[in-house]
Amino acid sequence: MASGVGESITSSSTQFQSSSASSSNANNDAGSFECNICFELAQDPIVTLCGHLYCWPCLYEWLHRHSRSQECPVCKALIQKDKLVPLYGRGKTTKDPRSNPMPGFNIPNRPAGQRPETAPSRGSNHFPHHGFGSMAGSFTFSAAMSSFIPEFFSVNGFTNGARFGAATNFPFGFSNSIHGGHAHGFVHPPTHGQQADSYLKMLFLMIGVFVILTLIWA
Amino acid sequence: MPTNQGFQDNTPAVIMSSKQSLPAPKSVDTQSVLKRLQSELMCLMMSGDPGISAFPEEENIMSWKGTILGSTETVFEGMEYKLSLSFPTDYPFKPPKVKFETACFHPNVDAFGNICLDILQDQWSSAYDVRTILLSIQSLLGEPNISSPLNTQAAALWSNQEEYRKMVLKLFKPAS
């Protein structure tokens, strides 16, 4: 018995010294990150929608064993469990002994963060859907045409490309958009100006193709 | 800094005796209560709020003595009231029991020093601490809730502030 008391004395006094050292620092540095219930640096930190920070075990215990209505201890705002936001810092996750402050009283895992969809990649952002569609449409169309009349088409495509491309300071844009359009379009997403260019080129190509077709069938 | 040094020297002894006198609560639980009370004590000493103070009793960190000065421009101006705060083992999830040790002639304080204050009962929140409790009681002194009095005589007299002040001075007995 006596030794048991002695042990608890030493452990609590060392604990006190460490905690007094840390809390005097914490007053300056980490005060904003202290749990509003245990007044220590928050373990398993969780933030309510009203912005108040707690240890998850502390908040859980408050909500489930003591609070009459589910309210924030600081501002008494209603707390909805699915609106709680966990904070994931970079530091290693150490198991906190206080995570189960009441023996025999199980505290479930901290609610997970709600993760919105992954942000869309930059390339598809700059490539509006209709632009891509029309491009793909004309690509398949021209591909189909080229399967009918491969020689004429490729010659026409090349010469047109050289002509219009030079006019717009974009020498290979035209032939790219036709023959390698898919892959290049994604890697180097065109700006709005370039897109307008490619629409123009597409128009000229169509006209060219029809002219050639009428020449052939005429 | 000298106060801080004194505090550091002093408190382990307080913890020591509290360990012995506690009715064998769960050790993990008690640890977190002790930590919280220690950080409150530290905070109180650092903040230096005028008109309120508190410190653990010699024997037990779970039991504190506090003092409140009556606010200026109230009938309690210049009076110093002593209070006792007794913390449950599930503090801060449950409020401490707070009583006036000095007799206090107040509509919401009864003859035994019991205080009728919502935040010490059903409106308690674990975000409150000794400092906010003492500040709340200090402001309760000047702004009593007349509609639900514990001391009906005081409630009846409240409207006459001059007479009330005389009564306060007459009934005030500094704690021995």
Coordinates of C-alpha atoms in Angstrom, one line a residue:
Chain A
M1 CA 0.0 0.0 0.0
A2 CA 2.7 2.4 1.0
S3 CA 4.8 1.6 -2.0
G4 CA 1.7 2.1 -4.2
V5 CA 1.1 5.5 -2.9
G6 CA 4.8 6.4 -3.3
E7 CA 4.7 5.4 -6.9
S8 CA 1.7 7.5 -7.6
I9 CA 3.3 10.4 -5.9
T10 CA 6.4 10.3 -8.1
S11 CA 4.5 9.7 -11.3
S12 CA 2.1 12.5 -10.7
S13 CA 4.7 15.0 -9.6
T14 CA 6.9 14.2 -12.6
Q15 CA 3.8 14.4 -14.7
F16 CA 3.0 17.7 -13.2
Q17 CA 6.4 19.1 -13.9
S18 CA 6.3 18.1 -17.5
S19 CA 2.7 19.4 -17.9
S20 CA 3.5 22.7 -16.2
A21 CA 6.5 23.1 -18.5
S22 CA 4.4 22.3 -21.6
S23 CA 1.4 24.4 -20.6
S24 CA 3.5 27.4 -19.9
N25 CA 4.9 27.0 -23.5
A26 CA 1.4 26.2 -24.7
N27 CA 0.1 29.5 -23.4
N28 CA 2.3 31.2 -25.9
D29 CA 2.4 28.8 -28.8
A30 CA -0.3 26.2 -28.9
G31 CA -3.1 27.9 -26.9
S32 CA -5.3 27.9 -29.9
F33 CA -5.0 24.2 -30.2
E34 CA -6.0 23.3 -26.7
C35 CA -9.1 21.2 -26.2
N36 CA -12.0 23.2 -24.7
I37 CA -12.7 20.4 -22.3
C38 CA -9.4 19.1 -20.9
F39 CA -7.4 22.3 -21.6
E40 CA -4.6 20.2 -23.1
L41 CA -3.3 20.1 -26.6
A42 CA -6.1 18.4 -28.4
Q43 CA -5.7 14.6 -29.0
D44 CA -7.6 13.2 -31.9
P45 CA -8.6 16.8 -32.6
I46 CA -12.1 17.4 -33.9
V47 CA -13.8 20.7 -34.8
T48 CA -17.5 21.5 -34.6
L49 CA -19.3 23.4 -37.3
C50 CA -19.3 26.4 -34.9
G51 CA -15.5 26.2 -35.0
H52 CA -14.6 24.9 -31.5
L53 CA -11.8 22.5 -31.0
Y54 CA -11.9 19.4 -28.8
C55 CA -10.3 16.0 -28.3
W56 CA -12.6 13.5 -29.8
P57 CA -12.8 11.4 -26.5
C58 CA -13.6 14.6 -24.5
L59 CA -16.3 15.7 -26.9
Y60 CA -17.8 12.2 -27.1
E61 CA -18.0 11.9 -23.4
W62 CA -19.6 15.4 -23.1
L63 CA -22.2 14.6 -25.8
H64 CA -23.1 11.2 -24.6
R65 CA -22.9 11.2 -20.9
H66 CA -23.4 14.8 -19.7
S67 CA -24.9 17.2 -22.2
R68 CA -28.7 17.4 -21.9
S69 CA -29.0 18.4 -25.5
Q70 CA -26.2 17.9 -27.9
E71 CA -24.7 21.3 -27.6
C72 CA -21.2 22.8 -27.9
P73 CA -19.7 23.4 -24.5
V74 CA -18.3 26.7 -25.6
C75 CA -21.2 28.4 -27.5
K76 CA -24.1 26.0 -26.9
A77 CA -24.7 25.6 -30.7
L78 CA -26.4 22.3 -31.6
I79 CA -23.8 19.7 -32.5
Q80 CA -24.6 17.3 -35.3
K81 CA -22.4 14.3 -35.4
D82 CA -22.2 14.2 -39.2
K83 CA -21.1 17.8 -39.2
L84 CA -18.0 17.2 -37.1
V85 CA -14.7 17.7 -38.8
P86 CA -11.6 15.8 -37.7
L87 CA -8.2 17.5 -38.0
Y88 CA -5.5 15.4 -39.6
G89 CA -2.1 17.0 -38.9
R90 CA 1.1 15.7 -40.3
G91 CA 2.6 14.4 -37.0
K92 CA 2.7 10.7 -36.1
T93 CA -0.4 9.4 -34.5
T94 CA 0.4 8.3 -31.0
K95 CA -2.1 6.4 -29.0
D96 CA -3.3 8.7 -26.2
P97 CA -3.9 7.0 -22.9
R98 CA -6.9 9.4 -22.4
S99 CA -8.5 8.1 -25.5
N100 CA -10.4 5.8 -23.2
P101 CA -10.8 8.0 -20.1
M102 CA -13.6 5.9 -18.6
P103 CA -12.6 2.2 -18.2
G104 CA -15.5 0.1 -19.5
F105 CA -16.8 3.0 -21.5
N106 CA -16.1 2.5 -25.1
I107 CA -15.4 5.5 -27.2
P108 CA -15.9 4.8 -30.9
N109 CA -13.4 5.9 -33.5
R110 CA -13.3 9.5 -34.4
P111 CA -15.7 10.4 -37.3
A112 CA -13.8 10.4 -40.6
G113 CA -13.5 13.5 -42.7
Q114 CA -15.9 14.2 -45.5
R115 CA -13.9 14.2 -48.6
P116 CA -15.3 16.0 -51.6
E117 CA -14.5 14.7 -55.1
T118 CA -10.9 15.0 -56.3
A119 CA -10.4 18.3 -58.0
P120 CA -10.7 18.0 -61.8
S121 CA -7.3 17.9 -63.5
R122 CA -6.2 21.2 -65.1
G123 CA -6.2 19.8 -68.6
S124 CA -9.9 18.9 -68.8
N125 CA -10.7 22.2 -67.2
H126 CA -9.3 24.1 -70.1
F127 CA -10.9 21.8 -72.6
P128 CA -14.6 22.5 -72.7
H129 CA -16.7 19.5 -73.4
H130 CA -18.3 20.8 -76.6
G131 CA -14.9 21.7 -78.0
F132 CA -13.6 18.2 -77.4
G133 CA -16.8 16.7 -78.9
S134 CA -16.7 18.6 -82.1
M135 CA -13.0 17.9 -82.4
A136 CA -13.6 14.2 -81.9
G137 CA -16.5 14.3 -84.3
S138 CA -14.5 15.8 -87.0
F139 CA -11.6 13.5 -86.2
T140 CA -13.7 10.4 -86.7
F141 CA -15.4 12.0 -89.7
S142 CA -12.1 12.8 -91.4
A143 CA -10.7 9.4 -90.4
A144 CA -13.7 7.9 -92.1
M145 CA -13.1 10.1 -95.2
S146 CA -9.5 9.2 -95.2
S147 CA -10.4 5.5 -95.3
F148 CA -12.4 6.2 -98.4
I149 CA -9.9 8.4 -100.1
P150 CA -6.7 8.2 -98.2
E151 CA -4.3 9.8 -100.7
F152 CA -6.4 12.8 -101.5
F153 CA -7.2 13.5 -97.9
S154 CA -3.7 13.3 -96.6
V155 CA -2.4 15.5 -99.4
N156 CA -5.2 18.0 -98.8
G157 CA -4.7 17.9 -95.1
F158 CA -1.1 18.6 -95.3
T159 CA -1.3 21.4 -97.7
N160 CA -4.1 23.1 -95.9
G161 CA -2.3 22.7 -92.7
A162 CA 0.8 24.4 -94.1
R163 CA -1.2 27.2 -95.6
F164 CA -3.5 28.1 -92.6
G165 CA -1.0 27.2 -90.1
A166 CA 1.5 29.7 -91.4
A167 CA -1.2 32.3 -91.5
T168 CA -1.9 31.9 -87.8
N169 CA 1.7 31.4 -86.6
F170 CA 0.8 27.9 -85.6
P171 CA 2.5 25.8 -88.2
F172 CA 1.7 22.3 -86.9
G173 CA -1.5 23.0 -85.1
F174 CA -3.8 22.1 -88.0
S175 CA -2.2 18.8 -89.0
N176 CA -1.9 17.9 -85.3
S177 CA -5.6 18.5 -84.6
I178 CA -6.5 16.1 -87.4
H179 CA -3.9 13.4 -87.4
G180 CA -2.8 13.4 -83.9
G181 CA -5.5 15.5 -82.4
H182 CA -6.5 13.3 -79.5
A183 CA -3.2 12.8 -77.8
H184 CA -1.8 16.3 -78.4
G185 CA -5.0 17.9 -77.4
F186 CA -4.7 16.6 -73.9
V187 CA -1.1 17.1 -73.4
H188 CA -1.1 20.7 -74.6
P189 CA -4.5 22.0 -73.9
P190 CA -5.2 24.8 -76.3
T191 CA -6.0 28.3 -75.0
H192 CA -9.1 30.0 -76.2
G193 CA -7.4 31.7 -79.1
Q194 CA -5.9 28.4 -80.2
Q195 CA -9.3 26.8 -79.9
A196 CA -10.9 29.5 -82.2
D197 CA -8.1 28.8 -84.6
S198 CA -8.7 25.1 -84.6
Y199 CA -12.5 25.7 -85.2
L200 CA -11.6 27.9 -88.2
K201 CA -9.2 25.4 -89.5
M202 CA -11.8 22.7 -89.1
L203 CA -14.3 24.8 -91.1
F204 CA -11.7 25.3 -93.9
L205 CA -10.9 21.6 -93.8
M206 CA -14.6 20.7 -94.3
I207 CA -15.0 23.2 -97.1
G208 CA -11.8 21.8 -98.6
V209 CA -13.0 18.3 -98.3
F210 CA -16.3 19.1 -99.9
V211 CA -14.7 21.0 -102.7
I212 CA -12.5 18.1 -103.4
L213 CA -15.4 15.7 -103.2
T214 CA -17.4 17.8 -105.6
L215 CA -14.4 18.0 -107.9
I216 CA -14.1 14.2 -107.8
W217 CA -17.7 13.5 -108.5
A218 CA -18.3 16.3 -110.9
Chain B
M1 CA 8.2 34.6 -11.8
P2 CA 8.7 34.2 -8.0
T3 CA 5.0 33.3 -7.6
N4 CA 5.4 30.7 -10.3
Q5 CA 8.4 29.2 -8.6
G6 CA 6.5 29.0 -5.3
F7 CA 3.6 27.3 -7.0
Q8 CA 5.9 24.7 -8.6
D9 CA 7.4 23.9 -5.3
N10 CA 4.1 23.8 -3.6
T11 CA 1.8 21.8 -5.8
P12 CA 3.3 18.3 -5.8
A13 CA 2.7 18.2 -2.1
V14 CA -0.9 19.1 -2.8
I15 CA -1.2 16.3 -5.2
M16 CA 0.5 13.9 -2.9
S17 CA -2.1 14.5 -0.2
S18 CA -5.0 14.5 -2.6
K19 CA -3.9 11.1 -3.8
Q20 CA -4.2 9.7 -0.3
S21 CA -7.5 11.3 0.6
L22 CA -9.4 10.5 -2.6
P23 CA -11.9 7.7 -2.3
A24 CA -9.9 5.5 -4.7
P25 CA -11.3 6.7 -8.0
K26 CA -10.2 5.3 -11.3
S27 CA -6.6 6.3 -11.7
V28 CA -6.7 7.3 -15.4
D29 CA -9.8 9.4 -14.8
T30 CA -8.3 11.2 -11.8
Q31 CA -5.2 11.9 -13.8
S32 CA -7.1 13.9 -16.4
V33 CA -9.0 15.8 -13.6
L34 CA -5.8 16.7 -11.9
K35 CA -4.2 17.8 -15.1
R36 CA -7.1 20.0 -15.9
L37 CA -7.2 21.6 -12.4
Q38 CA -3.5 22.2 -12.6
S39 CA -3.8 24.0 -15.9
E40 CA -6.7 26.0 -14.4
L41 CA -4.6 27.0 -11.4
M42 CA -1.8 28.0 -13.7
C43 CA -4.2 30.0 -15.9
L44 CA -5.7 31.8 -12.9
M45 CA -2.4 32.8 -11.5
M46 CA -1.2 34.1 -14.9
S47 CA -4.3 36.0 -15.8
G48 CA -4.5 38.0 -12.6
D49 CA -8.2 38.9 -12.9
P50 CA -8.9 41.7 -10.5
G51 CA -11.5 40.8 -7.8
I52 CA -11.3 37.1 -8.0
S53 CA -8.8 34.5 -6.8
A54 CA -8.7 30.8 -5.9
F55 CA -6.2 28.3 -4.7
P56 CA -6.4 24.6 -3.7
E57 CA -6.7 23.8 -0.1
E58 CA -3.7 22.5 1.6
E59 CA -5.0 19.0 1.8
N60 CA -6.7 18.4 -1.5
I61 CA -6.5 19.7 -5.0
M62 CA -10.1 18.6 -5.5
S63 CA -11.2 21.2 -3.1
W64 CA -10.4 24.9 -3.5
K65 CA -11.0 28.1 -1.7
G66 CA -11.9 31.2 -3.7
T67 CA -12.4 34.8 -3.0
I68 CA -14.6 37.4 -4.7
L69 CA -14.6 41.1 -4.3
G70 CA -17.9 42.9 -4.6
S71 CA -17.8 44.9 -7.9
T72 CA -17.6 48.7 -7.7
E73 CA -20.9 50.6 -7.9
T74 CA -22.8 47.7 -6.5
V75 CA -24.2 47.3 -3.0
F76 CA -21.4 44.7 -2.4
E77 CA -18.6 47.1 -3.2
G78 CA -15.6 46.6 -1.0
M79 CA -16.9 43.3 0.5
E80 CA -14.7 40.3 0.2
Y81 CA -16.5 36.9 0.1
K82 CA -14.9 33.5 0.6
L83 CA -16.2 30.5 -1.3
S84 CA -15.5 26.8 -1.3
L85 CA -15.3 24.9 -4.5
S86 CA -15.4 21.1 -4.4
F87 CA -14.7 19.3 -7.7
P88 CA -16.3 15.9 -8.5
T89 CA -14.1 13.1 -9.9
D90 CA -15.9 13.5 -13.3
Y91 CA -15.0 17.2 -13.5
P92 CA -15.2 19.0 -15.9
F93 CA -18.1 17.0 -17.2
K94 CA -20.0 17.8 -14.0
P95 CA -19.9 21.2 -12.2
P96 CA -18.1 21.7 -8.9
K97 CA -20.1 22.4 -5.8
V98 CA -19.7 26.0 -5.0
K99 CA -20.8 27.6 -1.7
F100 CA -20.3 30.9 0.0
E101 CA -18.2 30.4 3.2
T102 CA -18.8 34.1 4.2
A103 CA -22.4 34.9 4.9
C104 CA -23.8 36.7 1.9
F105 CA -27.0 38.6 2.0
H106 CA -28.2 38.0 -1.6
P107 CA -31.4 37.0 -3.3
N108 CA -29.9 33.9 -4.8
V109 CA -27.8 32.7 -1.9
D110 CA -29.4 30.9 1.0
A111 CA -28.5 30.9 4.7
F112 CA -26.1 28.0 4.2
G113 CA -24.2 29.7 1.4
N114 CA -25.8 27.6 -1.3
I115 CA -25.9 29.5 -4.6
C116 CA -28.7 29.3 -7.1
L117 CA -27.0 29.8 -10.4
D118 CA -28.0 28.0 -13.6
I119 CA -24.4 27.4 -14.8
L120 CA -23.6 25.5 -11.6
Q121 CA -26.6 23.3 -12.3
D122 CA -28.3 22.4 -15.5
Q123 CA -26.6 25.0 -17.6
W124 CA -23.1 23.7 -16.7
S125 CA -20.7 23.3 -19.6
S126 CA -17.3 21.6 -19.5
A127 CA -15.8 24.6 -21.1
Y128 CA -16.4 26.6 -17.9
D129 CA -13.7 26.7 -15.4
V130 CA -12.9 28.2 -11.9
R131 CA -12.2 31.6 -13.4
T132 CA -15.5 31.8 -15.3
I133 CA -17.4 30.5 -12.3
L134 CA -16.0 33.1 -10.0
L135 CA -16.6 35.8 -12.6
S136 CA -20.2 34.6 -13.0
I137 CA -20.8 34.7 -9.3
Q138 CA -19.2 38.1 -9.1
S139 CA -21.6 39.4 -11.7
L140 CA -24.5 37.6 -10.1
L141 CA -23.8 39.7 -6.9
G142 CA -24.6 42.9 -8.7
E143 CA -27.4 41.4 -11.0
P144 CA -29.5 39.0 -8.9
N145 CA -32.3 37.0 -10.4
I146 CA -35.2 38.4 -8.3
S147 CA -37.8 36.1 -9.8
S148 CA -36.6 32.9 -8.2
P149 CA -35.0 33.9 -4.9
L150 CA -33.6 31.6 -2.2
N151 CA -33.5 34.6 0.2
T152 CA -36.9 36.2 -0.2
Q153 CA -36.0 39.0 2.3
A154 CA -33.1 40.0 0.2
A155 CA -35.2 39.8 -3.0
A156 CA -37.8 42.1 -1.4
L157 CA -35.2 44.6 -0.3
W158 CA -33.3 44.7 -3.6
S159 CA -35.4 47.5 -5.0
N160 CA -34.2 49.8 -2.2
Q161 CA -30.5 49.9 -2.9
E162 CA -29.7 52.2 0.0
E163 CA -31.3 50.0 2.6
Y164 CA -29.9 47.0 1.0
R165 CA -26.4 48.4 1.3
K166 CA -26.9 49.0 5.0
M167 CA -28.1 45.4 5.4
V168 CA -25.1 44.1 3.6
L169 CA -22.8 46.1 5.8
K170 CA -24.7 45.0 8.9
L171 CA -24.7 41.3 8.1
F172 CA -21.1 41.1 6.7
K173 CA -18.9 39.0 8.9
P174 CA -15.4 38.4 7.6
A175 CA -14.6 34.8 7.5
S176 CA -12.6 33.7 10.5

